[in-house]
mmCIF file of C-alpha atoms in Angstrom:
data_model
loop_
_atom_site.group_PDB
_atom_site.id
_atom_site.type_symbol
_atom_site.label_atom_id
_atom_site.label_comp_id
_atom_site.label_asym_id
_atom_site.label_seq_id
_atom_site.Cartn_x
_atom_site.Cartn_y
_atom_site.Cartn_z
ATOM 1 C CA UNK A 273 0.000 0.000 0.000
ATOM 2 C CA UNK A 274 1.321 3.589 -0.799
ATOM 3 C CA UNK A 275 -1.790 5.690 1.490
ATOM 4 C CA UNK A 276 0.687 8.839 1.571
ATOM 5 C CA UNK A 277 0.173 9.879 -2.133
ATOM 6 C CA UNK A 278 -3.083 11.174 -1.928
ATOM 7 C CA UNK A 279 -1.897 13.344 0.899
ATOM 8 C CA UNK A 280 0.401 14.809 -1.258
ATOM 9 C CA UNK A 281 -1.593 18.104 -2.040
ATOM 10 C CA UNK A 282 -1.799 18.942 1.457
ATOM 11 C CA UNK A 283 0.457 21.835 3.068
ATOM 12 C CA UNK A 284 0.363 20.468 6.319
ATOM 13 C CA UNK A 285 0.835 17.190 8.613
ATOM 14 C CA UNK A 286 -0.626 17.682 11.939
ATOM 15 C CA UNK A 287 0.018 15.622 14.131
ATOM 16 C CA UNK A 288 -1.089 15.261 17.533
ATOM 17 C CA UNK A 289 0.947 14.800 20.443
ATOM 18 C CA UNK A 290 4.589 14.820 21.213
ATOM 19 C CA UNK A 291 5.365 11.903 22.904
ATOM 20 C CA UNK A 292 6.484 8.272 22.005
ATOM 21 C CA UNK A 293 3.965 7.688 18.952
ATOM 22 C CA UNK A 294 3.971 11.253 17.976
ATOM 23 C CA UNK A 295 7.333 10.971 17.715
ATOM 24 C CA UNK A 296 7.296 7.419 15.756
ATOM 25 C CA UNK A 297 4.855 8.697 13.030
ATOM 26 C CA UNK A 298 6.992 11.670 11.933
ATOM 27 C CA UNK A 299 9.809 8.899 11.532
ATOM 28 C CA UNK A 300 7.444 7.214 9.465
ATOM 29 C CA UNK A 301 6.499 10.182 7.579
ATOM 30 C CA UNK A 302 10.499 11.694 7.624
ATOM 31 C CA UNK A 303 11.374 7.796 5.892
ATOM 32 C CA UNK A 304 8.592 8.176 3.421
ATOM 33 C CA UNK A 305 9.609 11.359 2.244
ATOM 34 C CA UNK A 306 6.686 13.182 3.264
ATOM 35 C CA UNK A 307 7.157 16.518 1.227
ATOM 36 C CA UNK A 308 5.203 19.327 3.139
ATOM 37 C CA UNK A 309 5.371 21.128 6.862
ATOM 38 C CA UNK A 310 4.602 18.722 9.696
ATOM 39 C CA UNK A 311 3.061 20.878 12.999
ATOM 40 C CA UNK A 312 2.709 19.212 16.182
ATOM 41 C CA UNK A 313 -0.231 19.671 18.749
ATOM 42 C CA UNK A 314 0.620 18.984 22.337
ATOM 43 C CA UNK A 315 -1.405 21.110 24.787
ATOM 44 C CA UNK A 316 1.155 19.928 27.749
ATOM 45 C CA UNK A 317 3.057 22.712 29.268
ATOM 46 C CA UNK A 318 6.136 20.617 29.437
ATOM 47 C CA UNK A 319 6.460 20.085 25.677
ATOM 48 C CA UNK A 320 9.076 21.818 23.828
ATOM 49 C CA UNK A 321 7.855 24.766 20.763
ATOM 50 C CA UNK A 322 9.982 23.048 18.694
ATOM 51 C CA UNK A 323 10.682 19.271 17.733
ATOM 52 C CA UNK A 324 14.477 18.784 17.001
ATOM 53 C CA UNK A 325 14.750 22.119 16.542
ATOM 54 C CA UNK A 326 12.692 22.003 13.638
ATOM 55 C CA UNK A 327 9.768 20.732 13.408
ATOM 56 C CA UNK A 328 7.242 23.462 14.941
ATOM 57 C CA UNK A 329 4.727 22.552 18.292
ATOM 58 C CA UNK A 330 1.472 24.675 18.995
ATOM 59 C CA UNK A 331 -0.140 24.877 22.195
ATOM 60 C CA UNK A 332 -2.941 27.053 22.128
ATOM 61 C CA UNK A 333 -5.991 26.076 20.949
ATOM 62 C CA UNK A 334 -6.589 28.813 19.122
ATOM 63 C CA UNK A 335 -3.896 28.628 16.824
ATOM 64 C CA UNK A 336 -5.170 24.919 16.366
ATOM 65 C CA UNK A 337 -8.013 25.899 15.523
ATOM 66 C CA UNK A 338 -6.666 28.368 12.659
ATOM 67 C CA UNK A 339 -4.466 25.799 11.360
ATOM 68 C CA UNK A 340 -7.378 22.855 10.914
ATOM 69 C CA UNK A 341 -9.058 26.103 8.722
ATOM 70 C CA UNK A 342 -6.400 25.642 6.531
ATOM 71 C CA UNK A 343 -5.449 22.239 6.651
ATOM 72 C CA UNK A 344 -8.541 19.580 8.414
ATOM 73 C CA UNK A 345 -6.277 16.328 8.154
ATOM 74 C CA UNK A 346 -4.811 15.152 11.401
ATOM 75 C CA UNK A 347 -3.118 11.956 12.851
ATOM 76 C CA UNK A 348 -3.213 11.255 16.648
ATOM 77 C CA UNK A 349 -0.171 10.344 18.306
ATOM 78 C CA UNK A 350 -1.186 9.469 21.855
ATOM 79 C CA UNK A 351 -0.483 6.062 22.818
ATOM 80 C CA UNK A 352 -2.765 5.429 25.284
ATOM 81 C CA UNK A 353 -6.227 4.325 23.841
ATOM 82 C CA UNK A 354 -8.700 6.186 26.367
ATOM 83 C CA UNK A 355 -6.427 8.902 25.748
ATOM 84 C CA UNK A 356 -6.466 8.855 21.810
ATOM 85 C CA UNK A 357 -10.045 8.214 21.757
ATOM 86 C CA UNK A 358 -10.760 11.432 23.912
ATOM 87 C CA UNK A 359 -8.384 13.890 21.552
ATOM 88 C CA UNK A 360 -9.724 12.485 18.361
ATOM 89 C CA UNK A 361 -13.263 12.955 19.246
ATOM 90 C CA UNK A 362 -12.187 16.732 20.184
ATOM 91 C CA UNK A 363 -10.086 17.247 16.977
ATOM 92 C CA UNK A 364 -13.253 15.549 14.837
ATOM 93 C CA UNK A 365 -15.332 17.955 16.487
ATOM 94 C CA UNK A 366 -13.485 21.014 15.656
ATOM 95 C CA UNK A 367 -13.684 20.120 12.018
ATOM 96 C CA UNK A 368 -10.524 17.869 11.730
ATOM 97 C CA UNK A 369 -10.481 14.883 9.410
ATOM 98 C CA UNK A 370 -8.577 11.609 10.771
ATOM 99 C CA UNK A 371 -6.333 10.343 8.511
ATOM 100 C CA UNK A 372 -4.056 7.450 8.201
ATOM 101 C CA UNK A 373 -0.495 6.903 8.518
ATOM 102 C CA UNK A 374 0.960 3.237 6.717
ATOM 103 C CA UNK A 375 4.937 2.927 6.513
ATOM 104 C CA UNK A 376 5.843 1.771 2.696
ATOM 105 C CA UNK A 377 7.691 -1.015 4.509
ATOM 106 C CA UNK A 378 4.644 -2.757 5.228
ATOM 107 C CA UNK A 379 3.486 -5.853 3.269
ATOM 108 C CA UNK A 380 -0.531 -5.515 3.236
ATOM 109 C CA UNK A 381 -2.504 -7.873 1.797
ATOM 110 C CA UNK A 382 -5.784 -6.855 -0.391
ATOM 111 C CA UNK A 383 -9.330 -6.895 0.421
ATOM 112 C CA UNK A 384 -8.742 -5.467 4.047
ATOM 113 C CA UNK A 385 -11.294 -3.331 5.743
ATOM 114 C CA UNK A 386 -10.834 0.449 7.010
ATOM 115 C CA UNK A 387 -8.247 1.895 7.892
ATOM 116 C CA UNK A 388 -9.743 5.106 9.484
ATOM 117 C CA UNK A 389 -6.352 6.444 11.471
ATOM 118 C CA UNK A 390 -4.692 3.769 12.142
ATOM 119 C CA UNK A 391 -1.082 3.968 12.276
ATOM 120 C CA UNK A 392 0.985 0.907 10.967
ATOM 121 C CA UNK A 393 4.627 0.944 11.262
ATOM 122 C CA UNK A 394 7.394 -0.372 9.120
ATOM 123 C CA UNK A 395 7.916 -4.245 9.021
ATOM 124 C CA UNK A 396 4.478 -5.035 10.115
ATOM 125 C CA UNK A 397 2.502 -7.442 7.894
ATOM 126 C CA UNK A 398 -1.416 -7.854 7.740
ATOM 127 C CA UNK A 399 -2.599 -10.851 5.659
ATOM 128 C CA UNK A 400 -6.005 -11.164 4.101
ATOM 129 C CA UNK A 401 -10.091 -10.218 5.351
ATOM 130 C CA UNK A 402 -8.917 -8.217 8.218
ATOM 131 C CA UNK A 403 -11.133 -5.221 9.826
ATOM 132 C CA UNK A 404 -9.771 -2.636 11.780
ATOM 133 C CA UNK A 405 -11.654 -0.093 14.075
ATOM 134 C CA UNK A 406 -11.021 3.352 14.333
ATOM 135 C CA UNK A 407 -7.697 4.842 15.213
ATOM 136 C CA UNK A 408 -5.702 1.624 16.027
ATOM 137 C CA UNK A 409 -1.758 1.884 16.294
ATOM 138 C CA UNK A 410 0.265 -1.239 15.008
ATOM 139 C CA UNK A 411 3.939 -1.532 16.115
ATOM 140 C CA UNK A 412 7.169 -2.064 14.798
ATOM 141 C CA UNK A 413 7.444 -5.839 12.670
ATOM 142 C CA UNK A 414 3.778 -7.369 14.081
ATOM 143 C CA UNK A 415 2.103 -9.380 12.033
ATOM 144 C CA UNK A 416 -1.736 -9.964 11.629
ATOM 145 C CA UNK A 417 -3.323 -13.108 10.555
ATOM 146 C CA UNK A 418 -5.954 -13.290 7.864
ATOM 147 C CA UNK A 419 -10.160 -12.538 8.795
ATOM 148 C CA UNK A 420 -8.899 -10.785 12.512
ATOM 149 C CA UNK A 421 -11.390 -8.204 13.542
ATOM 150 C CA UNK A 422 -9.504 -5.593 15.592
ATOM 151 C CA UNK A 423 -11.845 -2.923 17.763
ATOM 152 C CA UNK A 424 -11.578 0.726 18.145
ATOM 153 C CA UNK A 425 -8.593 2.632 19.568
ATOM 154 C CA UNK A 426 -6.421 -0.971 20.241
ATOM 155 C CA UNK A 427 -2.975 -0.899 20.755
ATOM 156 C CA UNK A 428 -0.733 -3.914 19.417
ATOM 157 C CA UNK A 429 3.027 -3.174 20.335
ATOM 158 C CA UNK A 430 6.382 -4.328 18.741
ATOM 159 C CA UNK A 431 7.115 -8.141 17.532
ATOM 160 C CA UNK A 432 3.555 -8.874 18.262
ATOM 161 C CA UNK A 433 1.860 -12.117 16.492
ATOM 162 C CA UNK A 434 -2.104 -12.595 15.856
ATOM 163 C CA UNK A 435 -2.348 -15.823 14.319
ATOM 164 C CA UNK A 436 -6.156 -15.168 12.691
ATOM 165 C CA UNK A 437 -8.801 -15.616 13.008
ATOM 166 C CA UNK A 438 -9.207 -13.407 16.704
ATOM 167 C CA UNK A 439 -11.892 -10.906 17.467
ATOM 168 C CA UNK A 440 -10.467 -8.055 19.523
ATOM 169 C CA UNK A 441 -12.398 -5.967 21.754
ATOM 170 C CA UNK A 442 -11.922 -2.295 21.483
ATOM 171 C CA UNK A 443 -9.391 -0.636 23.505
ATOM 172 C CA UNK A 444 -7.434 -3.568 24.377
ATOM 173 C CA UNK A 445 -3.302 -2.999 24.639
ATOM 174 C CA UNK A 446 -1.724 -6.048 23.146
ATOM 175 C CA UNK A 447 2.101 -5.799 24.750
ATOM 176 C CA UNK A 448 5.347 -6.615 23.051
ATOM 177 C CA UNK A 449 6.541 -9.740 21.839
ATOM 178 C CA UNK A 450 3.187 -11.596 22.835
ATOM 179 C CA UNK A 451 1.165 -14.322 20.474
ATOM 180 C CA UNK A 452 -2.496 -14.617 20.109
ATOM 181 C CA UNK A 453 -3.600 -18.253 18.822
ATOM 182 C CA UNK A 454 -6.327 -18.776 16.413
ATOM 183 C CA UNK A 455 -9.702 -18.700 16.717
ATOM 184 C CA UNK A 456 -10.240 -16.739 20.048
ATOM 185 C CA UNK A 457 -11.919 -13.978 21.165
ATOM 186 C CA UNK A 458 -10.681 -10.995 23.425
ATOM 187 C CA UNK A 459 -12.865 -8.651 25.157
ATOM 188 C CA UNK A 460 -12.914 -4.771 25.546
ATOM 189 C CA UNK A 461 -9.921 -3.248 27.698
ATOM 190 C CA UNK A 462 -7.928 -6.250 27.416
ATOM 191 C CA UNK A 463 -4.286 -6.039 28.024
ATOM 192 C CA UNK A 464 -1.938 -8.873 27.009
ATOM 193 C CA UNK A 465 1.573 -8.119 28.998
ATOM 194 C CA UNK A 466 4.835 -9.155 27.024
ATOM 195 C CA UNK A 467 5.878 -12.022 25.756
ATOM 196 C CA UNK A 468 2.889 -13.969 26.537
ATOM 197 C CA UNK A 469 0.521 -16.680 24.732
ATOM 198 C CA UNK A 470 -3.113 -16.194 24.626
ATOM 199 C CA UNK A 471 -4.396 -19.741 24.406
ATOM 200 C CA UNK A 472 -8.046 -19.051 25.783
ATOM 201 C CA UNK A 473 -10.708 -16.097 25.290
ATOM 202 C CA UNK A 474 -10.332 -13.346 27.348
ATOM 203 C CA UNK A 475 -13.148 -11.497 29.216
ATOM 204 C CA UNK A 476 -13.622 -7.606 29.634
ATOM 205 C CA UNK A 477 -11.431 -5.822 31.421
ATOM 206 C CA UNK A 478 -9.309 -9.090 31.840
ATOM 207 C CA UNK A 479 -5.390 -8.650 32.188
ATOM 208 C CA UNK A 480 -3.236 -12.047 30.833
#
């Protein structure tokens, strides 16, 4: 998949938050050669004005609110999935339009469903019939089996492995390193802590 050409014609990247994922898409978008200004958005009075010294961060709202005038697409980079779900809904609400961010290093199958904001990073690999909820964030070399159903705003970190089918509940955080075997279902708010096996369903709520 190539999803950054059609952004092409835009003059801005905005994306939100300056932390760890914030942080990770501009990589993304830096190793894509993404050709126009990226702005950050991080309301946090710690947070610097400027990224690396060059990449610019505004804090008010009004000036936010000028820029999504201008420019309406936006990508959220706030890793926690409460969190993200809370600052999209805000962003959508001010007129922004969620958009997604795929690393060309990705090998995507076809005939996927949506991919409304989701952020996939380099190495990861998604095979056939999957469905993704809003706004998920898929780490660094994980790899998706074919006909998973992944919920809204879930997190699957680095070196993770879904062997599909698996139904995930929304905002479940699926740790590093861990394996989810076929045919199982987790619930909502699910966390999976590193380096485990998921060899049973998982309830709401339940941490494995």
């Amino acid at each position: 998949m190539r999803v950054l050409k059609k952004y092409l014609k835009n003059k801005v990247m905005l994306i939100i938050g300056t932390g760890g994922l914030g942080k990770e898409i501009l990589g993304i978008l830096i190793e894509d050669n993404y050709p126009n200004e990226i702005i950050f958005f991080d309301e946090d009075k710690n947070a610097p004005c400027m990224l690396y010294d060059k990449f610019q961060v505004i804090k008010s709202e009004k000036k936010l609110k000028a820029l999504l005038k201008k420019n309406a697409e936006f990508i959220t980079g706030v890793g926690h999935p409460r969190m993200r779900e809370k600052v999209t809904l805000r962003l959508e609400k001010m007129g922004g339009i969620l958009t997604p961010i795929i690393s060309k290093r990705t090998s995507i199958f076809p005939f996927n469903e949506k991919y409304e904001g989701i952020i996939i990073q380099p190495g990861v690999g998604i095979s056939h019939n999957a469905k993704f909820g809003k706004c998920c964030a898929v780490h660094i070399n994980s790899t998706i089996g074919h006909s998973c159903e992944i919920g809204n705003f879930v997190n699957i970190g680095p070196n993770v492995s879904i062997i599909g089918p698996v139904c995930i509940g929304d905002y479940s955080y699926i740790s590093a390193q861990a394996t989810i075997l076929p045919h199982l279902t987790l619930g909502k708010n699910v966390v999976v802590t590193a380096g485990k096996v998921v060899n049973r369903n998982l309830n709401d709520f339940e941490t494995f």
